[in-house]
Amino acid sequence: RDFDLGVMMGRCFFALLTFLALDLSPGVLGDTAQRDTLYRKIYRAIGLRDYCVRLTNATHTIGCGTGDGGTTGTIHFVESEHDVNYVVSSGSHPPYVAAIGLDMFNSHVMRQFIAASHRVAGVLINGTRQHYSQNDDSPSLRCPNQNYGLYPQKSCSPVWNNNGSGLSFESIPFPVFVLGGEDLATVRQCYEAFNAPVNDTASYPLCKVNMQAFMYAAKDTPTCMRKENVILGTHSCDPLENPQVWGSLFNVTLRSLDEPSIVFLAAKMDTSAFFHQLAYGADNDATGMITLFAALEAMGKLKRNGQLGNGSSLQPIVFTFFNGEEWDYIGSSRMVYDMTGGRQFPNIGGHNEPYQNFGPGNINYFLELRQLGLASGGMFYGHRSMVNTPRHEASQMLFDAMQNHTKQSGLELIEVTENNNTQLPPASLQSFLKVSKSIAGLVVTDHEKEFANKFYGSVFDSGSYVGAPNRPDMSTELARNLTNVATAVARTALELAGAESDVVQKATADEATVSSLLYCFLYNSNCTYFRRLLDSDDQRNKLVPGVPLSRYISVDGSTPFVETIVNRLAVRMSGFLVDNDTACDDDGDYLQKKFTMQDSTNSDITQCWMAYVYEYTVKSPAFSEDNYGSHQYSTWAESVWDDPSARMFVVSSDYIENVTLGVGCLVLVVSFALVFLVTRRVEKVFSEQ
């Protein structure tokens, strides 16, 4: 008949479509393994150690990300300025994914990539190389937290971080991933097999990488939060928040605090870096935090030995490890907020027993430890507030006591006074002085004017940079200096609290403790010292051998494990050991935190430690007031994101890609035409004839 050929073609085409439908359907001809096998033949997944994410504040967005479809580029290893130029201008197969070592990761190189973002699809960084950048480079701001401290101003003066490039606070139009050694070796193998230029020219086939890092937040925090409030089910960003740790040597909540009497000791527990999981911050500010721990241990020993009695004869000694200070003073501004405006601090929930609230007006002396790791020749600086005020004498007394005890320890403390020409360095003290000028404050640092730390806010602010011991039993100049400063802090606090002079002189920090903490915080979180603070294998398994703990504040629901360590350290240093190891199972005194820990020398022995130590979740007051455009409080929020990923594949050539696309389009057109013809003649095609 006339339509025999059409009938046969239609039936064949229908059979082909049926076969393809069955072949691609899960569970028909096997499972998804066939498709997975095909995927693996085309793509090679690349494991990620860390990645740059987006954050927002009241005015803009910072960090990295991709669009919904990701980015794809030709791999090129950048090991010199010539390679940088190849990526940004001369290479013939853009866009490129630049693979660089940490030694090349600096603002000079990254800004060239950003300026040529039409030729740069992303950056892969070797996270295993630990030598320093070729330039002293801090990706933080030149004036950290300048708009939210005691001296809000539009201009950056004085410049504390002279090496600050601000790279961490820029919006970068492509993804930046950190790779481990094995994954980077795989990428290099593909690069050398296909992409390595010969006479500055590479030819097909080429090895490429697809990078996915879609970030949901856009524009700024007000936009992000309003979208979440207006469109139900939309979740684009989360405010930075997590616990900080505070406590007192003896119970401060049952004391009468009608006038300034508290001796307040402070350090910050968080730090920052371009990559948040690599935020280890040796000088900024592990050194200040560790020194405060050692000072607490020195006072805690006197307390446990009964040499301080029950503490009733002493003025209250309160200590705080602030969190979120790198992000416009989140921790300190939240504490001040909760202490003022008719609110109550501390708010110890779940109990009806009475306790005493206190606030900035109850603080007599405020002694803060900041950046102590790079003191030259044992020379430290005491930045003193309240020089030309009625509290001048109290401020002078605080400095004199600290200077005297520092000198006894063989170090030097040089006075730097706040006046019309000199400001306090970035410090939590500024949040308290904004609401109470009656506080006599002192900030102890390793710098007089600009930071001694050339890598402030950088992954290079590491243990090796500050000379920290790389073994827990190793004695170094840094460990000795911090031990001596801790001794001076403990003695100063006890003297100002009214302890007898002979008792004051007995407070001595332990260098072995300082060395162990430096090693654990800056080299190996899976150290014996940390493991014995914990009471379960589940907790100990969170400590990764050979890797420090990140101290980035993060968001609610992803609490960094460092906060567990800081909490338990504070209990162990300032608390006391209960003879009965089952005492931690009883409610007992609700004002005391209890932890079961291992004995410091024998892991087979468990102990119960108790102390007046509390976790205190901090979130910027701007989010409590729904004032997302606040210029008074921090407005930093972190974007929600899809899990970032990277995959590598080989492209034969542009010609083959174009031919494949053309053939595919042709098949599509022919298929539609056949379907149209079959549909028009369906009765004849599938007739009995």
XYZ file of C-alpha atoms in Angstrom, residues 265-269 285 288-290 292 320-323 325 367-370 428:
20
model
C 38.622 39.517 83.234
C 38.015 39.098 79.505
C 39.354 37.433 76.382
C 37.700 36.449 73.128
C 37.234 32.861 72.020
C 43.335 35.470 69.683
C 44.812 35.909 74.931
C 42.310 33.117 75.583
C 44.995 30.637 76.703
C 43.218 33.799 80.707
C 34.164 35.968 80.155
C 35.305 34.364 76.912
C 33.418 36.488 74.389
C 32.175 34.994 71.115
C 33.798 39.715 68.592
C 41.168 43.709 82.423
C 41.194 42.320 78.865
C 43.793 40.158 77.106
C 44.186 40.614 73.345
C 35.367 44.063 74.034
